[in-house]
Amino acid sequence: MAKKRITKEVYLKWYEDMLLWRKFEDMCAGLYIQQKIRGFLHLYNGQEAVLAGALLAMEKGDKMITAYRNHVQPIGLGVDPRKVMAELMGKKDGTSHGKGGSMHIFSKEHHFYGGHGIVGGQIPLGAGLAFADKYQGNKNVTLTYMGDGAIRQGAFHETANLAMLWNLPVVFIVENNGYAMGTSVERTANHTDIWKLGLGYEMPCKPVDGMTPEVVYDAMHEAMERARKGGGPTLLEIRTYRYKGHSMSDAQHYRTKDEVKEYQKKDPITHVLDVIKSKKYASEKEVKKIDDRVKALVAECVAFGEKSEFAPADWVYKGVYAQEDYPFITD
Amino acid sequence: MRTIQFREAVCEAMSEEMRRDEHVYLMGEEVAEYNGAYKASKGMLDEFGSKRVIDTPIAELGFTGISVGAAMNGLRPIVEFMTFNFSMVAIDQIINNAAKMKQMSGGQFNIPIVFRGPTASAGQLAATHSQAFESWYANCPGLKVIVPSNPYDCKGLLKAAIRDNDPVIFMESEQMYGDKGEVPDGEYILPIGVADIKRAGSDVTIVTFGKIIKVAFEAAEILAKEGIEVEIIDLRTVRPIDYDAVIKSVKKTNRLVCLEEAWPLGNISTEITYMVQQHAFDYLDAPIKRICTADTPAPYSPTMLAEWMPKLEDLIAAVKATMYKN
């Protein structure tokens, strides 16, 4: 696929999408404090450019899989955000009818393969999606996301070897946000250039600035084209930052407020808005319209989630097996 | 009827299903060029080619996870573990991904995958190579667990497993691959979750599964000479368990001995015992007995290994104890 031009329309879409993701996550934080969302909650604030750049590079039928910081990726892929919110609230109309919760969002229809709670467990699955595409002759690519913590798992290393051995159409993306929960990258290994882990497998690899979607797009397009043309996997270390804690219970003693503020100066949404303003892609009034639209949609998500019921308790036995009459033990 | 080896039954089942459905592939260590560590995939590379009969490096976690991912995207993998002892390094992918994907996704993703290979002891292989994880896997909702004991059951159940839309653990034995048994020429499928009465009897029920059933057959011969007729129920599937077959038999014999090659705590025998006391309490004429391995890792030396394994004499004594005979 030819490289896309980053037009006015792209910038406006990026702005609206990223703002929606940010506001959606902010709303989740509020709902968590109100105890309307329970369990663990991991927010994407600050990392939006990684997703925005990737989505522009994706073609129809391309796939995405990630870990548990996974609310906004399906929204970006086209899943109704109201259904994602309903899932977070544990409701029947949620993407998994309330079975999955915050860490386990899935959409087969929109090629979003989760949503995985075990750090690194999704990495071989991503290569497996790519394996099946190659086996079936599909010209699709799978984006397999992980964090800077997950890449220290053996799952990455076995998968990297197999993906190279079998030349799979997969892109491994490390979203390096600086911290594996409260452990900084410096404290997880004797080196901090995560991308260099590709070198041992002779996998094309490089670091990428993750705070601007244009740069992410360039890197993703190059990697996905390589995969699509039969050139095999790529490892991208996308350097980003999360503004919020690892999860809602994180007091963040491992970093300073000044550090967070430094990154917020490079905020991807502010960057895109600056481009829109400087290139006069939209008037202030038009930007305000986008802001209002986002605000209204987030409000709709909450209303939808609130209105949706909890699934009947006996649904606990539904959708566990493909076999509909599986004889569960009940005594 | 023709007679074939257990390993040939495995090979026939996989080959027939691969001829029938091109989405089925076989992956594992030494499955292709070596023809299988135990020759259970002999000739399959020649017939199906390297796209569908796939050798892997020694990376169970990696190739298990890749196959679960492939199952999410339209394929029907057969993953061979050289033994289920090695599935321990892949167990995250089996328990957290294969078994849970359907449920966590609200029913969106079926995982039609078979994990197969030998289980339990196979001579003096010592602690890490002699383990039976049937009850571990059977404990996990989302999985089905099949443990056949002869070539006929193996072929019919493996074909059912490959066609099943849920993840199936299919456990064989190094010590059964050479066993011969009658297997018909034509195609047949056996239902998952249905036990089989391997020997009818009226005095005591023995519930068992897998290769250790051979000890039950031996005991039955010896006991018959003493006028004790045991009924041997081969569970064949340990998730789901055919409780009805067991309870029906116990209601007839009023006595139950469980025979299982596994550590005793929380094993399949424990589960059978619970269900029988729950549903046939008033039918029992004696406490239920179980014969399992010793509650230790498997030892290497032949004397200690013999002590560790479920023993014929212990089984005979247990059967007699349920009849209050010495």
Coordinates of C-alpha atoms in Angstrom, one line a residue, chain B residues 13-316:
Chain B
A13 CA -7.0 -40.1 13.2
M14 CA -4.9 -37.1 12.5
S15 CA -4.3 -38.0 8.8
E16 CA -8.0 -38.6 8.1
E17 CA -9.0 -35.3 9.7
M18 CA -6.3 -33.4 7.8
R19 CA -7.5 -34.9 4.6
R20 CA -11.0 -33.8 5.4
D21 CA -10.2 -30.3 6.5
E22 CA -7.3 -28.2 5.3
H23 CA -7.6 -25.9 8.4
V24 CA -6.2 -28.7 10.5
Y25 CA -2.4 -28.8 11.0
L26 CA 0.1 -30.6 13.3
M27 CA 2.8 -28.7 15.1
G28 CA 5.4 -29.8 17.6
E29 CA 8.9 -30.9 18.3
E30 CA 10.1 -33.7 15.9
V31 CA 6.7 -34.2 14.4
A32 CA 7.7 -33.8 10.8
E33 CA 11.2 -34.9 9.6
Y34 CA 11.7 -37.3 12.6
N35 CA 8.2 -38.7 12.1
G36 CA 7.3 -38.0 15.7
A37 CA 9.4 -38.7 18.8
Y38 CA 7.2 -41.9 19.2
K39 CA 6.4 -42.2 15.5
A40 CA 2.8 -41.2 16.0
S41 CA 3.1 -38.9 12.9
K42 CA 5.0 -41.3 10.7
G43 CA 4.6 -40.5 7.0
M44 CA 2.5 -37.3 7.6
L45 CA 5.2 -34.9 6.4
D46 CA 5.4 -36.8 3.1
E47 CA 1.6 -36.7 2.7
F48 CA 0.8 -33.2 3.9
G49 CA 4.0 -31.3 3.4
S50 CA 5.8 -28.8 5.7
K51 CA 3.1 -26.3 5.6
R52 CA 0.8 -28.5 7.6
V53 CA 3.2 -30.8 9.5
I54 CA 5.5 -28.4 11.3
D55 CA 8.6 -29.0 13.2
T56 CA 9.3 -26.5 16.0
P57 CA 12.3 -25.5 18.0
I58 CA 12.1 -26.4 21.7
A59 CA 9.8 -23.6 22.6
E60 CA 6.5 -25.0 24.0
L61 CA 5.3 -21.6 25.3
G62 CA 5.9 -20.0 21.9
F63 CA 4.3 -22.6 19.6
T64 CA 1.4 -23.3 22.0
G65 CA 0.6 -19.6 22.1
I66 CA 1.0 -19.3 18.3
S67 CA -1.4 -22.2 17.8
V68 CA -4.0 -20.7 20.2
G69 CA -3.7 -17.4 18.2
A70 CA -4.1 -19.4 15.0
A71 CA -7.3 -21.0 16.4
M72 CA -8.6 -17.5 17.1
N73 CA -8.1 -16.8 13.4
G74 CA -9.8 -19.7 11.7
L75 CA -7.4 -22.7 12.0
R76 CA -7.8 -26.0 13.9
P77 CA -4.3 -26.8 15.3
I78 CA -3.1 -30.1 16.7
V79 CA -0.2 -29.3 19.1
E80 CA 1.9 -32.3 20.1
F81 CA 3.8 -32.2 23.3
M82 CA 6.7 -34.7 23.4
T83 CA 5.3 -35.4 26.8
F84 CA 2.8 -33.5 28.9
N85 CA 5.6 -32.9 31.4
F86 CA 6.8 -30.3 28.9
S87 CA 3.4 -28.7 28.7
M88 CA 4.2 -27.1 32.1
V89 CA 6.3 -24.4 30.3
A90 CA 3.3 -23.7 28.1
I91 CA 0.6 -23.9 30.7
D92 CA -0.1 -20.2 30.8
Q93 CA -1.2 -20.4 27.2
I94 CA -3.4 -23.4 27.9
I95 CA -5.1 -22.2 31.1
N96 CA -5.2 -18.5 30.6
N97 CA -5.7 -18.3 26.9
A98 CA -7.0 -21.5 25.3
A99 CA -9.4 -22.3 28.1
K100 CA -10.7 -18.8 28.8
M101 CA -10.9 -17.0 25.5
K102 CA -14.4 -18.1 24.7
Q103 CA -15.7 -16.9 28.0
M104 CA -13.7 -13.7 28.3
S105 CA -14.7 -12.6 24.9
G106 CA -18.4 -13.1 25.7
G107 CA -18.6 -16.1 23.4
Q108 CA -16.9 -14.4 20.3
F109 CA -14.0 -16.7 19.9
N110 CA -14.1 -20.5 19.7
I111 CA -10.7 -22.2 20.3
P112 CA -10.8 -25.4 18.3
I113 CA -7.4 -26.9 19.2
V114 CA -6.1 -30.2 20.4
F115 CA -3.1 -30.5 22.7
R116 CA -1.9 -34.1 22.6
G117 CA 1.0 -36.3 23.7
P118 CA 1.9 -38.9 26.3
T119 CA 1.2 -38.5 30.0
A120 CA 2.3 -40.1 33.2
S121 CA 5.2 -42.5 33.9
A122 CA 7.0 -44.6 31.3
G123 CA 9.6 -46.6 33.2
Q124 CA 12.5 -45.2 35.1
L125 CA 12.3 -41.6 33.9
A126 CA 12.3 -40.1 37.4
A127 CA 10.5 -37.1 38.8
T128 CA 10.2 -34.6 36.0
H129 CA 9.3 -37.2 33.3
S130 CA 6.7 -39.3 35.1
Q131 CA 3.9 -36.9 36.0
A132 CA 0.2 -37.2 35.3
F133 CA -1.5 -33.9 35.0
E134 CA -5.0 -35.2 34.0
S135 CA -6.6 -33.8 37.1
W136 CA -4.8 -30.5 36.8
Y137 CA -6.2 -29.9 33.3
A138 CA -9.6 -31.4 34.2
N139 CA -9.9 -28.9 37.0
C140 CA -9.9 -26.0 34.5
P141 CA -13.3 -25.0 33.0
G142 CA -13.1 -24.3 29.3
L143 CA -11.0 -27.4 28.6
K144 CA -12.1 -31.0 27.7
V145 CA -9.7 -33.8 28.7
I146 CA -9.6 -37.2 27.1
V147 CA -7.4 -40.1 28.2
P148 CA -7.9 -43.2 26.0
S149 CA -6.7 -46.6 27.0
N150 CA -6.7 -48.6 23.7
P151 CA -6.3 -48.0 19.9
Y152 CA -10.0 -48.1 19.1
D153 CA -11.0 -45.5 21.7
C154 CA -7.9 -43.5 20.8
K155 CA -8.8 -43.2 17.1
G156 CA -12.5 -42.5 17.6
L157 CA -11.9 -40.0 20.4
L158 CA -9.0 -38.2 18.7
K159 CA -11.2 -37.6 15.6
A160 CA -13.9 -36.2 17.8
A161 CA -11.4 -34.0 19.6
I162 CA -10.1 -32.6 16.3
R163 CA -13.7 -31.8 15.1
D164 CA -14.7 -30.4 18.5
N165 CA -14.9 -26.6 18.7
D166 CA -13.5 -26.4 22.2
P167 CA -9.9 -26.8 23.4
V168 CA -9.2 -30.5 24.1
I169 CA -6.3 -32.0 26.0
F170 CA -5.7 -35.5 24.6
M171 CA -3.4 -37.7 26.8
E172 CA -1.6 -40.8 25.6
S173 CA 1.2 -42.9 27.0
E174 CA 4.7 -43.9 25.8
Q175 CA 3.8 -47.3 27.2
M176 CA 0.7 -47.6 25.1
Y177 CA 2.1 -46.6 21.6
G178 CA 3.1 -50.1 20.9
D179 CA -0.1 -51.7 22.2
K180 CA -2.2 -53.4 19.5
G181 CA -5.9 -53.5 19.3
E182 CA -8.8 -54.0 16.9
V183 CA -9.7 -50.9 14.9
P184 CA -12.2 -51.1 12.0
D185 CA -11.3 -50.0 8.5
G186 CA -14.0 -47.4 8.0
E187 CA -14.4 -44.1 9.7
Y188 CA -16.0 -43.8 13.1
I189 CA -16.2 -41.1 15.8
L190 CA -16.7 -41.7 19.5
P191 CA -18.5 -39.2 21.7
I192 CA -16.5 -37.1 24.2
G193 CA -17.6 -37.5 27.8
V194 CA -19.0 -41.0 27.6
A195 CA -17.4 -43.8 29.7
D196 CA -17.1 -47.3 28.6
I197 CA -17.7 -50.5 30.6
K198 CA -14.6 -52.5 29.7
R199 CA -15.5 -55.5 31.8
A200 CA -18.9 -56.3 33.2
G201 CA -19.2 -57.6 36.7
S202 CA -21.5 -57.7 39.6
D203 CA -19.4 -57.5 42.8
V204 CA -17.2 -54.4 42.8
T205 CA -16.9 -51.4 40.5
I206 CA -13.4 -50.2 39.5
V207 CA -13.3 -46.8 38.0
T208 CA -10.1 -45.9 36.1
F209 CA -8.8 -44.4 32.8
G210 CA -5.6 -44.4 30.7
K211 CA -2.9 -47.0 30.6
I212 CA -3.2 -48.0 34.3
I213 CA -6.4 -49.8 33.3
K214 CA -4.1 -52.7 32.4
V215 CA -3.6 -53.2 36.2
A216 CA -7.3 -53.4 36.6
F217 CA -7.6 -56.1 33.9
E218 CA -4.9 -58.1 35.7
A219 CA -6.7 -57.8 39.0
A220 CA -10.0 -58.7 37.5
E221 CA -8.5 -62.0 36.1
I222 CA -7.0 -62.9 39.5
L223 CA -10.1 -62.0 41.4
A224 CA -12.4 -63.9 39.0
K225 CA -10.5 -67.0 40.0
E226 CA -11.6 -66.3 43.5
G227 CA -15.2 -65.8 42.5
I228 CA -15.1 -62.0 42.6
E229 CA -16.5 -60.3 39.5
V230 CA -15.3 -56.7 39.1
E231 CA -16.9 -54.2 36.7
I232 CA -14.3 -52.0 35.1
I233 CA -15.4 -48.6 34.0
D234 CA -13.0 -46.7 31.7
L235 CA -13.9 -43.0 32.0
R236 CA -12.1 -42.3 28.7
T237 CA -12.9 -38.6 29.3
V238 CA -12.1 -36.9 32.6
R239 CA -13.6 -33.5 31.7
P240 CA -16.5 -33.8 31.4
I241 CA -16.8 -37.0 33.5
D242 CA -19.6 -39.5 32.8
Y243 CA -20.9 -39.6 36.4
D244 CA -24.1 -41.4 35.4
A245 CA -22.1 -44.4 34.2
V246 CA -20.2 -44.6 37.5
I247 CA -23.3 -44.1 39.7
K248 CA -25.3 -46.7 37.7
S249 CA -22.6 -49.2 38.2
V250 CA -22.2 -48.5 41.9
K251 CA -25.9 -48.8 42.4
K252 CA -25.5 -52.3 41.0
T253 CA -22.3 -53.4 42.7
N254 CA -22.6 -51.3 45.9
R255 CA -18.8 -51.1 46.1
L256 CA -16.3 -48.8 44.5
V257 CA -12.5 -48.7 44.0
C258 CA -10.8 -45.9 42.1
L259 CA -7.6 -46.7 40.3
E260 CA -5.6 -43.8 39.0
E261 CA -1.9 -43.1 38.2
A262 CA -1.8 -39.7 39.9
W263 CA -0.9 -38.1 43.1
P264 CA -3.7 -38.6 45.6
L265 CA -4.6 -35.0 46.7
G266 CA -7.5 -33.7 44.7
N267 CA -7.3 -36.1 41.8
I268 CA -10.0 -37.7 39.7
S269 CA -10.6 -40.4 42.2
T270 CA -11.3 -37.8 44.8
E271 CA -13.9 -36.2 42.5
I272 CA -15.5 -39.6 41.7
T273 CA -15.7 -40.3 45.5
Y274 CA -17.5 -37.0 46.2
M275 CA -20.0 -37.6 43.4
V276 CA -20.8 -41.2 44.4
Q277 CA -21.3 -40.3 48.1
Q278 CA -23.5 -37.4 46.9
H279 CA -25.7 -39.5 44.5
A280 CA -25.4 -43.1 45.7
F281 CA -24.7 -42.8 49.5
D282 CA -27.4 -45.3 50.4
Y283 CA -26.2 -47.8 47.9
L284 CA -22.7 -48.1 49.3
D285 CA -22.0 -51.2 51.3
A286 CA -18.4 -50.2 52.1
P287 CA -16.2 -47.1 52.2
I288 CA -14.8 -46.2 48.8
K289 CA -11.2 -47.1 48.2
R290 CA -8.6 -45.5 45.9
I291 CA -5.3 -46.7 44.7
C292 CA -3.1 -43.9 43.4
T293 CA 0.7 -43.2 43.2
A294 CA 2.6 -42.4 46.3
D295 CA 2.3 -38.8 47.5
T296 CA 5.8 -38.0 46.4
P297 CA 7.7 -37.2 43.2
A298 CA 8.4 -40.3 41.1
P299 CA 11.7 -42.0 42.1
Y300 CA 14.2 -43.4 39.7
S301 CA 15.3 -46.7 41.2
P302 CA 13.3 -49.8 40.2
T303 CA 12.4 -50.8 43.8
M304 CA 11.2 -47.4 44.8
L305 CA 9.4 -46.8 41.5
A306 CA 7.5 -50.1 42.0
E307 CA 6.5 -48.9 45.4
W308 CA 5.5 -45.5 44.0
M309 CA 3.2 -46.8 41.2
P310 CA -0.3 -48.0 41.9
K311 CA 0.2 -51.7 42.7
L312 CA -1.7 -54.8 41.6
E313 CA -1.6 -56.3 45.1
D314 CA -2.9 -53.1 46.6
L315 CA -5.7 -53.0 44.1
I316 CA -6.7 -56.6 44.8

